[in-house]
Amino acid sequence: MKTLIETERLLLREITFDDKEELLQLHSDPEVQKWTGEPVIESMKEIEKAIDIRQNNYRQYGFGRLAAIQKDTSEFIGWVGLTYLQEFDKVDLGYRLKKKYWGMGFATEASKAIIDYGFNILNLDLIIAIALPENKASIRVMEKVGMIYDKQAPYDEMILDAIWYKLDRTTYNKR
């Protein structure tokens, strides 16, 4: 699979069905999932459905969440990337890493590259990011990559108190 984005320590590429074991390991970790507001995924069937959605996003929008591979070990460490949130008509930056890679700067490194890709390759005008209020690490990543606090508002009927950040292309290009 072709690398779409390369950073100092990461290769970012489309997620494939070859990643399903790694994705199940990531999404079945209760400690990882508690920061997302999403339930723990318990079956390969759920992962396969999620991969199918990701691949449809690549075809429909030309972008999506990407597998994050550590260059020096070739290990799958999680995913990062953009996704179109149809219910808000906005493009969302997201990241989810295996616990052993938390606090190492990978989410920040990848997010900076994804934002650059979004504005300079995909010609997006706005990128948002959303986190649970208690997910201080994720909020810190949003701030480190230059996103600006937007609001505290519902995300869906389950997450009524989300923190929203945003970054527009004009502000990004001024930096």
Coordinates of N, CA, C and O in Angstrom, one line a residue:
M1 N 0.8 -1.2 0.0 CA 0.0 0.0 0.0 C 0.9 1.2 0.0 O 1.8 1.3 0.8
K2 N 0.5 2.2 -0.8 CA 1.3 3.4 -1.0 C 1.2 4.3 0.2 O 0.1 4.5 0.7
T3 N 2.3 4.9 0.6 CA 2.3 5.9 1.7 C 1.8 7.2 1.1 O 2.3 7.6 0.1
L4 N 0.8 7.8 1.8 CA 0.3 9.1 1.4 C 1.0 10.2 2.0 O 1.2 11.3 1.4
I5 N 1.4 10.0 3.3 CA 2.1 11.1 4.0 C 3.2 10.4 4.8 O 3.1 9.4 5.4
E6 N 4.4 11.1 4.8 CA 5.5 10.7 5.6 C 6.0 11.8 6.5 O 6.1 12.9 6.1
T7 N 6.2 11.4 7.8 CA 6.7 12.3 8.7 C 8.1 11.8 9.2 O 8.6 10.8 8.7
E8 N 8.7 12.5 10.1 CA 10.0 12.1 10.6 C 10.0 10.6 11.1 O 10.9 9.9 10.8
R9 N 9.0 10.2 11.8 CA 8.9 8.9 12.4 C 7.8 8.0 11.9 O 7.8 6.8 12.3
L10 N 6.9 8.5 11.0 CA 5.8 7.7 10.6 C 5.5 7.7 9.1 O 5.9 8.6 8.4
L11 N 4.9 6.6 8.7 CA 4.3 6.5 7.4 C 2.8 6.4 7.6 O 2.4 5.6 8.4
L12 N 2.1 7.2 6.8 CA 0.6 7.2 6.9 C 0.1 6.7 5.6 O 0.4 7.3 4.5
R13 N -0.8 5.7 5.6 CA -1.3 5.1 4.4 C -2.8 4.7 4.7 O -3.2 4.7 5.8
E14 N -3.5 4.4 3.6 CA -4.9 4.0 3.7 C -4.9 2.7 4.6 O -4.1 1.8 4.6
I15 N -6.0 2.6 5.3 CA -6.3 1.4 6.1 C -6.8 0.3 5.2 O -7.7 0.6 4.3
T16 N -6.3 -0.9 5.4 CA -6.8 -2.1 4.6 C -7.2 -3.2 5.5 O -7.0 -3.1 6.7
F17 N -7.8 -4.2 4.9 CA -8.3 -5.4 5.6 C -7.1 -6.1 6.3 O -7.2 -6.9 7.2
D18 N -5.9 -5.9 5.8 CA -4.7 -6.5 6.4 C -4.4 -5.9 7.8 O -3.7 -6.5 8.6
D19 N -5.0 -4.8 8.1 CA -4.9 -4.1 9.4 C -5.9 -4.6 10.4 O -5.9 -4.1 11.6
K20 N -6.8 -5.5 10.1 CA -7.9 -5.8 10.9 C -7.5 -6.3 12.3 O -8.1 -6.0 13.3
E21 N -6.5 -7.1 12.4 CA -6.1 -7.7 13.7 C -5.6 -6.5 14.6 O -5.9 -6.4 15.8
E22 N -4.8 -5.6 14.0 CA -4.2 -4.5 14.8 C -5.3 -3.5 15.2 O -5.3 -3.0 16.3
L23 N -6.3 -3.3 14.3 CA -7.4 -2.4 14.6 C -8.3 -3.0 15.7 O -8.8 -2.3 16.6
L24 N -8.5 -4.3 15.7 CA -9.3 -5.0 16.8 C -8.6 -4.8 18.1 O -9.2 -4.5 19.1
Q25 N -7.2 -5.0 18.1 CA -6.5 -4.8 19.3 C -6.6 -3.4 19.9 O -6.8 -3.2 21.0
L26 N -6.6 -2.4 19.0 CA -6.7 -1.0 19.4 C -8.1 -0.7 19.9 O -8.2 -0.2 21.0
H27 N -9.1 -1.1 19.2 CA -10.5 -0.7 19.5 C -11.1 -1.6 20.6 O -12.2 -1.3 21.1
S28 N -10.4 -2.7 20.9 CA -11.0 -3.6 22.0 C -10.3 -3.2 23.4 O -10.7 -3.8 24.4
D29 N -9.4 -2.2 23.4 CA -8.8 -1.8 24.6 C -9.7 -0.8 25.3 O -9.9 0.3 24.9
P30 N -10.2 -1.2 26.5 CA -11.2 -0.3 27.2 C -10.5 1.0 27.6 O -11.2 2.0 27.6
E31 N -9.2 1.0 27.9 CA -8.6 2.3 28.3 C -8.5 3.2 27.1 O -8.6 4.4 27.2
V32 N -8.3 2.7 25.9 CA -8.2 3.5 24.7 C -9.6 4.1 24.4 O -9.8 5.3 24.2
Q33 N -10.6 3.2 24.4 CA -12.0 3.6 24.0 C -12.6 4.5 25.0 O -13.5 5.3 24.6
K34 N -12.2 4.5 26.3 CA -12.9 5.3 27.3 C -12.7 6.8 27.0 O -13.5 7.6 27.4
W35 N -11.7 7.2 26.2 CA -11.4 8.6 25.9 C -12.1 9.0 24.6 O -12.0 10.2 24.2
T36 N -12.9 8.1 24.0 CA -13.5 8.4 22.7 C -15.0 8.6 22.8 O -15.6 9.1 21.9
G37 N -15.6 8.1 23.9 CA -17.1 8.1 24.0 C -17.7 6.9 23.1 O -18.9 6.9 23.0
E38 N -16.9 6.1 22.6 CA -17.4 4.9 21.8 C -17.2 3.7 22.6 O -16.3 3.5 23.4
P39 N -18.1 2.7 22.3 CA -18.0 1.4 23.1 C -16.7 0.6 22.6 O -16.2 0.8 21.5
V40 N -16.3 -0.3 23.4 CA -15.3 -1.3 23.1 C -15.8 -2.1 22.0 O -16.9 -2.6 22.0
I41 N -15.0 -2.4 21.0 CA -15.3 -3.2 19.9 C -14.9 -4.6 20.2 O -13.8 -4.9 20.6
E42 N -15.8 -5.6 20.1 CA -15.6 -6.9 20.5 C -15.5 -8.0 19.5 O -15.1 -9.1 19.7
S43 N -15.8 -7.6 18.2 CA -15.7 -8.6 17.2 C -15.0 -8.2 15.9 O -15.0 -7.0 15.6
M44 N -14.5 -9.1 15.2 CA -13.8 -8.9 13.9 C -14.8 -8.3 12.9 O -14.5 -7.5 12.1
K45 N -16.0 -8.8 13.0 CA -17.1 -8.3 12.1 C -17.3 -6.8 12.2 O -17.4 -6.1 11.2
E46 N -17.2 -6.3 13.5 CA -17.4 -4.8 13.6 C -16.2 -4.1 13.0 O -16.3 -3.0 12.4
I47 N -15.0 -4.7 13.2 CA -13.8 -4.0 12.6 C -13.9 -4.1 11.1 O -13.5 -3.1 10.4
E48 N -14.3 -5.2 10.5 CA -14.4 -5.3 9.1 C -15.4 -4.3 8.5 O -15.1 -3.7 7.5
K49 N -16.5 -4.1 9.2 CA -17.4 -3.1 8.8 C -16.8 -1.7 8.9 O -17.0 -0.8 8.0
A50 N -16.0 -1.4 9.9 CA -15.4 -0.1 10.1 C -14.3 0.1 8.9 O -14.2 1.2 8.4
I51 N -13.6 -0.9 8.6 CA -12.6 -0.8 7.5 C -13.4 -0.5 6.2 O -13.0 0.3 5.3
D52 N -14.5 -1.2 5.9 CA -15.3 -1.0 4.7 C -15.8 0.5 4.7 O -15.7 1.1 3.6
I53 N -16.2 1.1 5.8 CA -16.6 2.5 5.8 C -15.4 3.4 5.5 O -15.5 4.3 4.7
R54 N -14.2 3.1 6.0 CA -13.0 3.8 5.7 C -12.7 3.8 4.2 O -12.4 4.8 3.6
Q55 N -12.8 2.6 3.7 CA -12.4 2.5 2.2 C -13.5 3.2 1.4 O -13.1 3.8 0.4
N56 N -14.7 3.2 1.8 CA -15.8 4.0 1.1 C -15.5 5.5 1.2 O -15.7 6.2 0.2
N57 N -15.0 5.9 2.3 CA -14.6 7.4 2.5 C -13.5 7.7 1.5 O -13.5 8.8 0.9
Y58 N -12.5 6.9 1.4 CA -11.4 7.2 0.4 C -11.9 7.4 -1.0 O -11.6 8.3 -1.7
R59 N -12.9 6.5 -1.4 CA -13.4 6.6 -2.7 C -14.3 7.8 -2.9 O -14.3 8.5 -3.9
Q60 N -15.2 8.0 -1.9 CA -16.2 9.1 -2.0 C -15.6 10.5 -1.8 O -16.0 11.4 -2.5
Y61 N -14.7 10.7 -0.8 CA -14.2 12.0 -0.5 C -12.8 12.3 -0.9 O -12.3 13.4 -0.8
G62 N -12.0 11.2 -1.1 CA -10.6 11.3 -1.5 C -9.7 11.4 -0.3 O -8.5 11.7 -0.4
F63 N -10.2 11.2 0.9 CA -9.4 11.1 2.1 C -10.1 10.3 3.2 O -11.3 9.9 3.0
G64 N -9.4 10.1 4.3 CA -10.0 9.3 5.4 C -9.0 9.1 6.5 O -7.9 9.7 6.5
R65 N -9.4 8.3 7.4 CA -8.4 7.9 8.5 C -7.3 7.1 7.9 O -7.6 6.3 7.0
L66 N -6.1 7.2 8.4 CA -5.0 6.5 7.8 C -4.3 5.7 8.9 O -4.2 6.1 10.0
A67 N -3.8 4.5 8.5 CA -3.0 3.7 9.3 C -1.6 4.4 9.6 O -1.0 5.0 8.7
A68 N -1.2 4.5 10.9 CA 0.0 5.1 11.3 C 1.0 4.0 11.5 O 0.8 3.1 12.4
I69 N 2.1 4.0 10.8 CA 3.1 2.9 10.9 C 4.4 3.6 11.3 O 4.9 4.5 10.7
Q70 N 5.0 3.0 12.4 CA 6.3 3.6 12.8 C 7.4 3.2 11.9 O 7.5 2.0 11.6
K71 N 8.1 4.1 11.4 CA 9.1 3.8 10.3 C 10.2 2.8 10.8 O 10.5 1.9 10.0
D72 N 10.8 3.0 11.9 CA 11.9 2.2 12.3 C 11.6 0.8 12.7 O 12.4 -0.1 12.7
T73 N 10.3 0.5 13.0 CA 9.9 -0.8 13.4 C 8.9 -1.4 12.5 O 8.6 -2.6 12.6
S74 N 8.3 -0.6 11.6 CA 7.2 -1.1 10.7 C 6.0 -1.5 11.5 O 5.1 -2.2 11.0
E75 N 5.8 -1.0 12.8 CA 4.7 -1.4 13.6 C 3.5 -0.5 13.3 O 3.7 0.7 13.2
F76 N 2.3 -1.1 13.3 CA 1.1 -0.3 13.3 C 0.9 0.2 14.7 O 0.8 -0.5 15.6
I77 N 0.8 1.5 14.8 CA 0.7 2.1 16.1 C -0.7 2.7 16.4 O -1.0 3.1 17.5
G78 N -1.5 2.8 15.3 CA -2.9 3.3 15.5 C -3.3 3.9 14.2 O -2.8 3.6 13.1
W79 N -4.2 4.9 14.2 CA -4.7 5.6 13.0 C -4.8 7.1 13.3 O -5.0 7.5 14.5
V80 N -4.7 7.8 12.3 CA -4.8 9.3 12.3 C -5.5 9.7 11.0 O -5.4 9.0 10.1
G81 N -6.0 10.9 11.0 CA -6.5 11.3 9.7 C -7.8 12.2 9.7 O -8.3 12.5 10.8
L82 N -8.3 12.4 8.6 CA -9.5 13.2 8.4 C -10.7 12.3 8.1 O -10.5 11.3 7.5
T83 N -11.8 12.8 8.4 CA -13.0 12.2 8.0 C -14.1 13.2 7.8 O -14.1 14.3 8.5
Y84 N -15.0 13.0 6.9 CA -16.1 14.0 6.7 C -17.2 13.6 7.6 O -17.7 12.4 7.6
L85 N -17.7 14.5 8.4 CA -18.8 14.3 9.3 C -20.0 14.9 8.6 O -20.3 16.1 8.7
Q86 N -20.8 14.1 8.0 CA -21.9 14.5 7.2 C -22.9 15.3 8.0 O -23.5 16.3 7.6
E87 N -23.1 14.8 9.3 CA -24.2 15.5 10.1 C -23.8 16.9 10.4 O -24.7 17.7 10.8
F88 N -22.5 17.3 10.3 CA -22.1 18.7 10.6 C -21.6 19.4 9.4 O -21.3 20.6 9.4
D89 N -21.5 18.7 8.3 CA -20.9 19.2 7.0 C -19.5 19.8 7.3 O -19.2 20.9 6.9
K90 N -18.7 19.0 8.0 CA -17.3 19.5 8.4 C -16.4 18.3 8.3 O -16.8 17.1 8.4
V91 N -15.1 18.6 8.1 CA -14.0 17.6 8.1 C -13.3 17.6 9.4 O -12.9 18.7 9.9
D92 N -13.3 16.4 10.0 CA -12.8 16.2 11.4 C -11.4 15.6 11.3 O -11.2 14.6 10.6
L93 N -10.5 16.1 12.1 CA -9.2 15.5 12.4 C -9.3 14.6 13.6 O -9.9 14.9 14.6
G94 N -8.9 13.3 13.5 CA -8.9 12.4 14.6 C -7.7 11.6 14.7 O -6.9 11.5 13.7
Y95 N -7.5 10.9 15.8 CA -6.3 10.1 16.0 C -6.7 9.1 17.2 O -7.4 9.4 18.1
R96 N -6.1 7.9 17.0 CA -6.3 6.9 18.1 C -5.1 6.0 18.0 O -4.8 5.4 17.0
L97 N -4.3 6.0 19.1 CA -3.1 5.2 19.2 C -3.1 4.2 20.2 O -3.8 4.3 21.3
K98 N -2.4 3.1 20.0 CA -2.2 2.1 21.0 C -1.6 2.7 22.3 O -0.8 3.6 22.1
K99 N -2.0 2.2 23.4 CA -1.6 2.8 24.7 C 0.0 2.9 24.8 O 0.5 3.9 25.3
K100 N 0.7 2.0 24.3 CA 2.1 2.0 24.5 C 2.8 3.1 23.7 O 3.9 3.4 23.9
Y101 N 2.0 3.8 22.8 CA 2.6 4.9 22.1 C 2.1 6.3 22.6 O 2.4 7.3 22.0
W102 N 1.3 6.3 23.6 CA 0.8 7.5 24.2 C 2.0 8.3 24.8 O 2.9 7.8 25.3
G103 N 1.9 9.6 24.7 CA 2.9 10.5 25.3 C 4.2 10.6 24.6 O 5.2 11.1 25.1
M104 N 4.3 10.1 23.4 CA 5.5 10.1 22.6 C 5.6 11.1 21.5 O 6.5 11.2 20.7
G105 N 4.5 11.9 21.4 CA 4.4 12.9 20.4 C 4.0 12.4 19.0 O 3.9 13.2 18.0
F106 N 3.6 11.2 18.9 CA 3.1 10.7 17.6 C 1.8 11.3 17.1 O 1.7 11.7 15.9
A107 N 0.9 11.5 18.0 CA -0.4 12.2 17.6 C -0.2 13.6 17.1 O -0.7 14.0 16.1
T108 N 0.7 14.3 17.8 CA 1.0 15.7 17.3 C 1.7 15.7 16.0 O 1.4 16.5 15.1
E109 N 2.8 14.9 15.9 CA 3.5 14.8 14.6 C 2.7 14.4 13.4 O 2.7 15.1 12.4
A110 N 1.8 13.4 13.6 CA 0.9 13.0 12.5 C -0.1 14.1 12.2 O -0.4 14.3 11.0
S111 N -0.7 14.7 13.3 CA -1.7 15.7 13.1 C -1.2 16.9 12.3 O -1.9 17.4 11.5
K112 N 0.0 17.3 12.6 CA 0.6 18.4 11.9 C 0.6 18.1 10.4 O 0.3 18.9 9.5
A113 N 1.1 16.9 10.1 CA 1.2 16.5 8.7 C -0.1 16.4 8.0 O -0.3 16.8 6.8
I114 N -1.1 15.9 8.7 CA -2.5 15.7 8.2 C -3.1 17.1 7.9 O -3.7 17.3 6.9
I115 N -2.9 18.0 8.8 CA -3.5 19.3 8.6 C -2.9 20.0 7.4 O -3.6 20.6 6.6
D116 N -1.6 19.9 7.3 CA -0.9 20.4 6.1 C -1.4 19.8 4.8 O -1.7 20.5 3.8
Y117 N -1.6 18.5 4.8 CA -2.1 17.7 3.7 C -3.5 18.2 3.4 O -3.9 18.4 2.2
G118 N -4.3 18.4 4.4 CA -5.7 18.8 4.2 C -5.8 20.2 3.6 O -6.6 20.4 2.7
F119 N -5.0 21.1 4.0 CA -5.1 22.5 3.5 C -4.3 22.6 2.1 O -4.8 23.3 1.2
N120 N -3.2 22.0 2.0 CA -2.3 22.2 0.8 C -2.5 21.2 -0.3 O -2.2 21.5 -1.4
I121 N -3.0 20.0 0.0 CA -3.2 19.0 -1.1 C -4.7 18.9 -1.4 O -5.1 18.9 -2.5
L122 N -5.5 18.8 -0.3 CA -6.9 18.6 -0.5 C -7.7 19.9 -0.7 O -8.9 19.9 -1.0
N123 N -7.0 21.0 -0.4 CA -7.6 22.4 -0.5 C -8.8 22.6 0.4 O -9.8 23.2 0.0
L124 N -8.8 22.0 1.6 CA -9.9 22.2 2.5 C -9.9 23.6 3.0 O -8.8 24.2 3.1
D125 N -11.0 24.1 3.4 CA -11.1 25.5 4.0 C -11.1 25.5 5.5 O -10.7 26.4 6.1
L126 N -11.6 24.3 6.1 CA -11.7 24.3 7.6 C -11.5 22.8 8.0 O -12.0 21.9 7.4
I127 N -10.8 22.6 9.1 CA -10.7 21.3 9.8 C -11.1 21.5 11.2 O -10.6 22.5 11.9
I128 N -11.9 20.6 11.7 CA -12.3 20.7 13.1 C -11.7 19.4 13.8 O -11.2 18.5 13.2
A129 N -11.8 19.5 15.2 CA -11.4 18.3 16.0 C -12.3 18.4 17.2 O -12.6 19.4 17.7
I130 N -12.7 17.2 17.7 CA -13.6 17.1 18.8 C -13.1 16.1 19.8 O -12.6 15.0 19.5
A131 N -13.2 16.5 21.1 CA -12.8 15.6 22.2 C -13.7 15.7 23.4 O -14.4 16.7 23.6
L132 N -13.7 14.6 24.2 CA -14.4 14.7 25.5 C -13.7 15.6 26.4 O -12.4 15.7 26.3
P133 N -14.3 16.4 27.2 CA -13.7 17.4 28.1 C -12.6 16.8 29.0 O -11.6 17.4 29.2
E134 N -12.8 15.5 29.4 CA -11.8 14.9 30.3 C -10.5 14.4 29.5 O -9.6 14.0 30.1
N135 N -10.6 14.4 28.2 CA -9.5 13.9 27.4 C -8.4 15.0 27.2 O -8.3 15.6 26.1
K136 N -7.8 15.4 28.3 CA -6.8 16.5 28.3 C -5.7 16.3 27.3 O -5.2 17.2 26.7
A137 N -5.2 15.0 27.1 CA -4.1 14.8 26.2 C -4.5 15.1 24.8 O -3.7 15.7 24.0
S138 N -5.7 14.7 24.4 CA -6.2 15.0 23.0 C -6.4 16.5 22.8 O -6.0 17.0 21.7
I139 N -6.9 17.2 23.8 CA -7.1 18.6 23.7 C -5.7 19.3 23.5 O -5.6 20.2 22.8
R140 N -4.8 18.8 24.3 CA -3.4 19.4 24.2 C -2.8 19.2 22.8 O -2.2 20.1 22.3
V141 N -3.1 18.0 22.2 CA -2.6 17.8 20.8 C -3.2 18.9 19.9 O -2.6 19.5 19.0
M142 N -4.5 19.1 20.0 CA -5.2 20.1 19.2 C -4.6 21.4 19.3 O -4.4 22.1 18.3
E143 N -4.2 21.8 20.5 CA -3.6 23.1 20.8 C -2.2 23.1 20.2 O -1.8 24.1 19.6
K144 N -1.4 22.1 20.4 CA -0.1 22.0 19.8 C 0.0 22.2 18.3 O 1.0 22.7 17.8
V145 N -1.0 21.7 17.6 CA -1.0 21.7 16.2 C -1.6 23.0 15.7 O -1.8 23.2 14.4
G146 N -2.0 23.9 16.6 CA -2.5 25.2 16.1 C -4.0 25.4 16.0 O -4.4 26.4 15.5
M147 N -4.7 24.4 16.5 CA -6.2 24.5 16.4 C -6.6 25.5 17.5 O -6.0 25.7 18.5
I148 N -7.8 26.1 17.3 CA -8.3 27.1 18.1 C -9.6 26.7 18.7 O -10.5 26.1 18.0
Y149 N -9.7 26.9 20.0 CA -11.0 26.5 20.7 C -12.2 27.1 20.1 O -12.1 28.3 19.8
D150 N -13.2 26.4 19.8 CA -14.4 26.9 19.2 C -15.6 26.9 20.2 O -16.2 28.0 20.4
K151 N -15.9 25.8 20.8 CA -17.1 25.7 21.6 C -17.1 24.4 22.5 O -16.4 23.5 22.2
Q152 N -18.0 24.4 23.4 CA -18.3 23.2 24.2 C -19.8 23.0 23.8 O -20.6 23.8 24.1
A153 N -20.0 21.8 23.1 CA -21.4 21.6 22.6 C -21.6 20.1 22.4 O -20.6 19.3 22.3
P154 N -22.8 19.7 22.2 CA -23.0 18.2 21.9 C -22.4 17.8 20.7 O -22.2 18.5 19.7
Y155 N -22.0 16.5 20.7 CA -21.6 15.8 19.4 C -22.7 15.0 18.9 O -22.9 15.0 17.7
D156 N -23.3 14.2 19.8 CA -24.5 13.4 19.4 C -25.3 13.2 20.6 O -25.1 13.8 21.7
E157 N -26.3 12.3 20.5 CA -27.2 12.1 21.7 C -26.5 11.4 22.9 O -27.0 11.4 24.0
M158 N -25.3 10.8 22.6 CA -24.6 10.1 23.7 C -23.5 11.1 24.3 O -23.2 11.0 25.5
I159 N -22.9 11.9 23.5 CA -21.9 12.8 23.9 C -22.5 14.3 23.9 O -22.5 14.9 22.8
L160 N -23.0 14.7 25.0 CA -23.7 16.0 25.1 C -22.8 17.1 25.5 O -23.2 18.3 25.4
D161 N -21.5 16.8 25.8 CA -20.6 17.8 26.3 C -19.2 17.7 25.7 O -18.3 17.3 26.4
A162 N -19.1 17.9 24.4 CA -17.8 17.8 23.7 C -17.1 19.1 23.6 O -17.7 20.2 23.6
I163 N -15.8 19.0 23.5 CA -14.9 20.2 23.2 C -14.6 20.2 21.7 O -14.1 19.3 21.2
W164 N -14.9 21.4 21.1 CA -14.7 21.5 19.6 C -13.6 22.5 19.4 O -13.6 23.6 20.0
Y165 N -12.7 22.1 18.5 CA -11.6 23.0 18.1 C -11.7 23.1 16.6 O -12.3 22.3 15.9
K166 N -11.1 24.2 16.0 CA -11.1 24.4 14.6 C -9.9 25.1 14.1 O -9.2 25.7 14.9
L167 N -9.6 25.0 12.8 CA -8.5 25.7 12.2 C -8.9 25.9 10.7 O -9.3 25.0 10.0
D168 N -8.9 27.2 10.3 CA -9.2 27.4 8.9 C -7.9 27.7 8.1 O -6.9 27.9 8.6
R169 N -8.0 27.5 6.8 CA -6.9 27.6 5.9 C -6.2 29.0 6.0 O -5.0 29.0 6.0
T170 N -6.9 30.1 6.1 CA -6.3 31.4 6.2 C -5.5 31.5 7.4 O -4.3 32.0 7.3
T171 N -6.0 31.1 8.5 CA -5.2 31.2 9.8 C -4.0 30.3 9.7 O -2.9 30.7 10.1
Y172 N -4.2 29.1 9.2 CA -3.1 28.1 9.0 C -1.9 28.7 8.1 O -0.8 28.7 8.5
N173 N -2.3 29.4 7.0 CA -1.3 29.9 6.1 C -0.6 31.1 6.7 O 0.5 31.5 6.2
K174 N -1.2 31.8 7.6 CA -0.5 33.0 8.3 C 0.6 32.6 9.2 O 1.4 33.4 9.6
R175 N 0.6 31.3 9.6 CA 1.6 30.8 10.6 C 2.9 30.5 10.0 O 3.1 30.1 9.0

